[in-house]
Amino acid sequence: LRPPTVIGQFHTLFFGSVRMFFLGVLGFAVYGNEALHFSCDPDKREINLFCYNQFRPITPQVFWALQLVIVLVPGAFFHLCAACKSIKQEDILQKSFYTGFYIFSVFLRIILEAVAFWLQIQLFGFKVNAIYMCDVGALEKKFNITRCMVPEHLEKTIFLIAMYTFTVITVVLCVAEIFETACRRLGFLKTQ
């Protein structure tokens, strides 16, 4: 069962292929070896690991992979229910309950994307600085703050902005999908 709207079908293509390809291929290239090249002064393994864990409580790749999976859940749940009840694509636009259920699943995606957007801001901000000031007071008694070098900070900043952009595009597509579904249901647009 494919989405009942043109925008929904485009969203599935965009979300399913472009975003996942971008994250899988380029995300690994940009963030894949970050922990290995993260170095602090003094350059000791335990300080580097301690500070890296402070710098990245969750790695961006893991966060974005979780975001993709969580955002897919409402649509997957709708399509699973539709498959179990043998709901046809045209039934989604012709029966009020199915239309409402579909719109609710899209609206839930919007909420989940918005929460992920907010969490991404809290975790990563909009810019990756070249220097990270790490509080190592719990690790060593000689000093409390050490400087750490963040590898490829400009590439990471560009990638962050790209991931924010993907989230915004996805939300816009979801809003347009709700609008298109409602217009088709009300007869303002011809059904496919």
CSV table of C-alpha atoms in Angstrom, one decimal:
chain,number,residue,atom,x,y,z
A,1,LEU,CA,0.0,0.0,0.0
A,2,ARG,CA,1.6,3.2,-1.1
A,3,PRO,CA,0.6,6.7,0.3
A,4,PRO,CA,-2.6,8.0,-1.1
A,5,THR,CA,-1.2,11.4,-2.2
A,6,VAL,CA,1.4,12.5,-4.6
A,7,ILE,CA,3.2,14.4,-1.8
A,8,GLY,CA,3.1,11.3,0.4
A,9,GLN,CA,4.7,9.3,-2.4
A,10,PHE,CA,7.4,11.9,-2.9
A,11,HIS,CA,7.9,12.1,0.9
A,12,THR,CA,8.4,8.3,1.0
A,13,LEU,CA,11.0,8.5,-1.8
A,14,PHE,CA,12.7,11.5,-0.3
A,15,PHE,CA,12.7,10.1,3.2
A,16,GLY,CA,13.4,6.6,2.3
A,17,SER,CA,16.2,7.1,-0.1
A,18,VAL,CA,17.8,10.5,-0.1
A,19,ARG,CA,17.9,11.1,3.6
A,20,MET,CA,19.0,7.6,4.5
A,21,PHE,CA,21.6,7.6,1.8
A,22,PHE,CA,22.9,11.0,3.0
A,23,LEU,CA,23.1,9.7,6.6
A,24,GLY,CA,24.5,6.3,5.8
A,25,VAL,CA,27.2,7.3,3.3
A,26,LEU,CA,28.1,10.9,4.1
A,27,GLY,CA,27.4,10.6,7.8
A,28,PHE,CA,29.9,7.8,8.2
A,29,ALA,CA,32.4,9.7,6.1
A,30,VAL,CA,32.1,12.9,8.3
A,31,TYR,CA,31.6,11.3,11.8
A,32,GLY,CA,32.9,7.8,11.4
A,33,ASN,CA,36.3,8.3,13.0
A,34,GLU,CA,35.6,11.3,15.1
A,35,ALA,CA,36.5,9.6,18.4
A,36,LEU,CA,39.9,8.4,17.1
A,37,HIS,CA,40.9,11.9,16.1
A,38,PHE,CA,39.5,13.8,19.0
A,39,SER,CA,42.6,14.9,21.0
A,40,CYS,CA,43.1,16.9,24.2
A,41,ASP,CA,46.0,18.6,25.9
A,42,PRO,CA,47.6,16.6,27.5
A,43,ASP,CA,47.1,13.9,24.9
A,44,LYS,CA,46.4,10.9,27.1
A,45,ARG,CA,44.0,8.1,26.2
A,46,GLU,CA,41.9,8.4,29.3
A,47,ILE,CA,41.6,12.1,29.1
A,48,ASN,CA,40.7,11.9,25.4
A,49,LEU,CA,38.0,9.3,26.0
A,50,PHE,CA,36.6,11.1,29.1
A,51,CYS,CA,36.4,14.4,27.2
A,52,TYR,CA,35.0,12.8,24.0
A,53,ASN,CA,32.2,11.3,26.1
A,54,GLN,CA,31.5,14.7,27.6
A,55,PHE,CA,31.6,16.3,24.1
A,56,ARG,CA,29.3,13.7,22.5
A,57,PRO,CA,26.9,12.0,25.0
A,58,ILE,CA,25.4,10.4,21.9
A,59,THR,CA,27.0,10.2,18.5
A,60,PRO,CA,25.2,12.1,15.8
A,61,GLN,CA,24.9,9.0,13.6
A,62,VAL,CA,23.2,7.1,16.4
A,63,PHE,CA,20.9,10.0,17.1
A,64,TRP,CA,19.9,10.5,13.4
A,65,ALA,CA,19.4,6.7,12.9
A,66,LEU,CA,17.1,6.7,16.0
A,67,GLN,CA,15.3,9.7,14.6
A,68,LEU,CA,14.7,8.0,11.3
A,69,VAL,CA,13.4,4.8,12.9
A,70,ILE,CA,11.1,6.6,15.3
A,71,VAL,CA,9.7,8.9,12.7
A,72,LEU,CA,9.0,5.9,10.5
A,73,VAL,CA,6.9,4.2,13.2
A,74,PRO,CA,3.5,6.1,12.7
A,75,GLY,CA,3.5,5.4,9.0
A,76,ALA,CA,4.6,1.8,9.4
A,77,PHE,CA,1.8,1.3,12.0
A,78,PHE,CA,-0.8,2.8,9.7
A,79,HIS,CA,0.4,0.7,6.7
A,80,LEU,CA,0.4,-2.5,8.9
A,81,CYS,CA,-3.1,-1.8,10.1
A,82,ALA,CA,-4.2,-1.1,6.5
A,83,ALA,CA,-2.6,-4.3,5.3
A,84,CYS,CA,-4.2,-6.4,8.0
A,85,LYS,CA,-7.7,-4.9,7.2
A,86,SER,CA,-7.1,-5.1,3.5
A,87,ILE,CA,-7.7,-1.4,3.1
A,88,LYS,CA,-7.2,-0.2,-0.5
A,89,GLN,CA,-5.4,3.0,-1.4
A,90,GLU,CA,-8.7,4.6,-2.6
A,91,ASP,CA,-10.5,3.7,0.7
A,92,ILE,CA,-8.1,6.0,2.6
A,93,LEU,CA,-9.5,9.0,0.7
A,94,GLN,CA,-13.1,7.8,0.6
A,95,LYS,CA,-13.8,6.7,4.2
A,96,SER,CA,-13.6,9.3,6.9
A,97,PHE,CA,-12.2,7.0,9.6
A,98,TYR,CA,-9.3,5.9,7.3
A,99,THR,CA,-8.6,9.5,6.2
A,100,GLY,CA,-8.6,10.6,9.8
A,101,PHE,CA,-6.3,7.8,10.8
A,102,TYR,CA,-3.9,8.5,8.0
A,103,ILE,CA,-3.8,12.3,8.8
A,104,PHE,CA,-3.2,11.4,12.4
A,105,SER,CA,-0.2,9.2,11.5
A,106,VAL,CA,1.2,12.1,9.4
A,107,PHE,CA,0.6,14.6,12.1
A,108,LEU,CA,2.4,12.3,14.6
A,109,ARG,CA,5.4,12.2,12.2
A,110,ILE,CA,5.4,16.1,12.4
A,111,ILE,CA,5.4,16.0,16.2
A,112,LEU,CA,8.2,13.4,16.3
A,113,GLU,CA,10.3,15.4,13.8
A,114,ALA,CA,9.8,18.6,15.8
A,115,VAL,CA,10.9,16.8,19.0
A,116,ALA,CA,13.9,15.4,17.2
A,117,PHE,CA,14.7,18.9,15.8
A,118,TRP,CA,14.6,20.3,19.4
A,119,LEU,CA,16.7,17.5,20.8
A,120,GLN,CA,19.3,17.9,18.0
A,121,ILE,CA,19.6,21.6,18.9
A,122,GLN,CA,20.1,20.7,22.6
A,123,LEU,CA,22.7,18.0,21.8
A,124,PHE,CA,24.6,19.5,18.9
A,125,GLY,CA,23.7,23.1,18.4
A,126,PHE,CA,24.1,24.7,15.0
A,127,LYS,CA,27.9,24.9,14.9
A,128,VAL,CA,30.8,22.6,15.8
A,129,ASN,CA,33.7,24.6,17.3
A,130,ALA,CA,37.3,23.7,16.6
A,131,ILE,CA,38.1,23.7,20.3
A,132,TYR,CA,36.1,22.1,23.0
A,133,MET,CA,36.8,23.1,26.6
A,134,CYS,CA,36.5,19.9,28.7
A,135,ASP,CA,36.0,19.8,32.5
A,136,VAL,CA,38.3,17.0,33.7
A,137,GLY,CA,38.0,17.9,37.4
A,138,ALA,CA,36.5,14.5,38.2
A,139,LEU,CA,39.4,12.7,36.4
A,140,GLU,CA,42.5,14.6,37.5
A,141,LYS,CA,43.2,16.9,40.5
A,142,LYS,CA,46.0,18.9,38.8
A,143,PHE,CA,43.7,20.9,36.5
A,144,ASN,CA,40.0,21.3,35.9
A,145,ILE,CA,39.7,22.5,32.3
A,146,THR,CA,41.6,21.1,29.3
A,147,ARG,CA,41.4,22.1,25.6
A,148,CYS,CA,40.4,19.5,23.0
A,149,MET,CA,40.7,19.7,19.3
A,150,VAL,CA,37.6,18.7,17.3
A,151,PRO,CA,38.5,17.1,14.0
A,152,GLU,CA,36.9,18.4,10.8
A,153,HIS,CA,34.7,20.9,12.6
A,154,LEU,CA,33.7,22.7,9.5
A,155,GLU,CA,32.5,19.5,7.7
A,156,LYS,CA,30.5,18.6,10.8
A,157,THR,CA,28.9,22.0,10.9
A,158,ILE,CA,27.9,21.7,7.3
A,159,PHE,CA,26.5,18.2,7.9
A,160,LEU,CA,24.5,19.5,11.0
A,161,ILE,CA,22.9,22.2,8.9
A,162,ALA,CA,22.1,19.6,6.2
A,163,MET,CA,20.4,17.4,8.8
A,164,TYR,CA,18.4,20.3,10.1
A,165,THR,CA,17.4,21.1,6.5
A,166,PHE,CA,16.2,17.5,6.0
A,167,THR,CA,14.1,17.7,9.1
A,168,VAL,CA,12.5,21.0,7.9
A,169,ILE,CA,11.9,19.6,4.4
A,170,THR,CA,10.3,16.5,6.0
A,171,VAL,CA,8.0,18.6,8.2
A,172,VAL,CA,7.0,20.8,5.2
A,173,LEU,CA,6.2,17.7,3.1
A,174,CYS,CA,4.1,16.2,6.0
A,175,VAL,CA,2.1,19.5,6.3
A,176,ALA,CA,1.6,19.5,2.5
A,177,GLU,CA,0.6,15.9,2.6
A,178,ILE,CA,-2.1,16.6,5.3
A,179,PHE,CA,-3.3,19.5,3.2
A,180,GLU,CA,-3.4,17.4,0.0
A,181,THR,CA,-5.2,14.5,1.8
A,182,ALA,CA,-7.8,16.9,3.2
A,183,CYS,CA,-8.3,18.6,-0.2
A,184,ARG,CA,-8.7,15.2,-2.0
A,185,ARG,CA,-11.1,14.0,0.7
A,186,LEU,CA,-13.2,17.1,0.3
A,187,GLY,CA,-13.2,16.9,-3.5
A,188,PHE,CA,-11.1,20.0,-4.2
A,189,LEU,CA,-8.5,17.8,-6.0
A,190,LYS,CA,-9.2,14.9,-8.2
A,191,THR,CA,-8.3,11.5,-6.8
A,192,GLN,CA,-5.4,9.7,-8.5
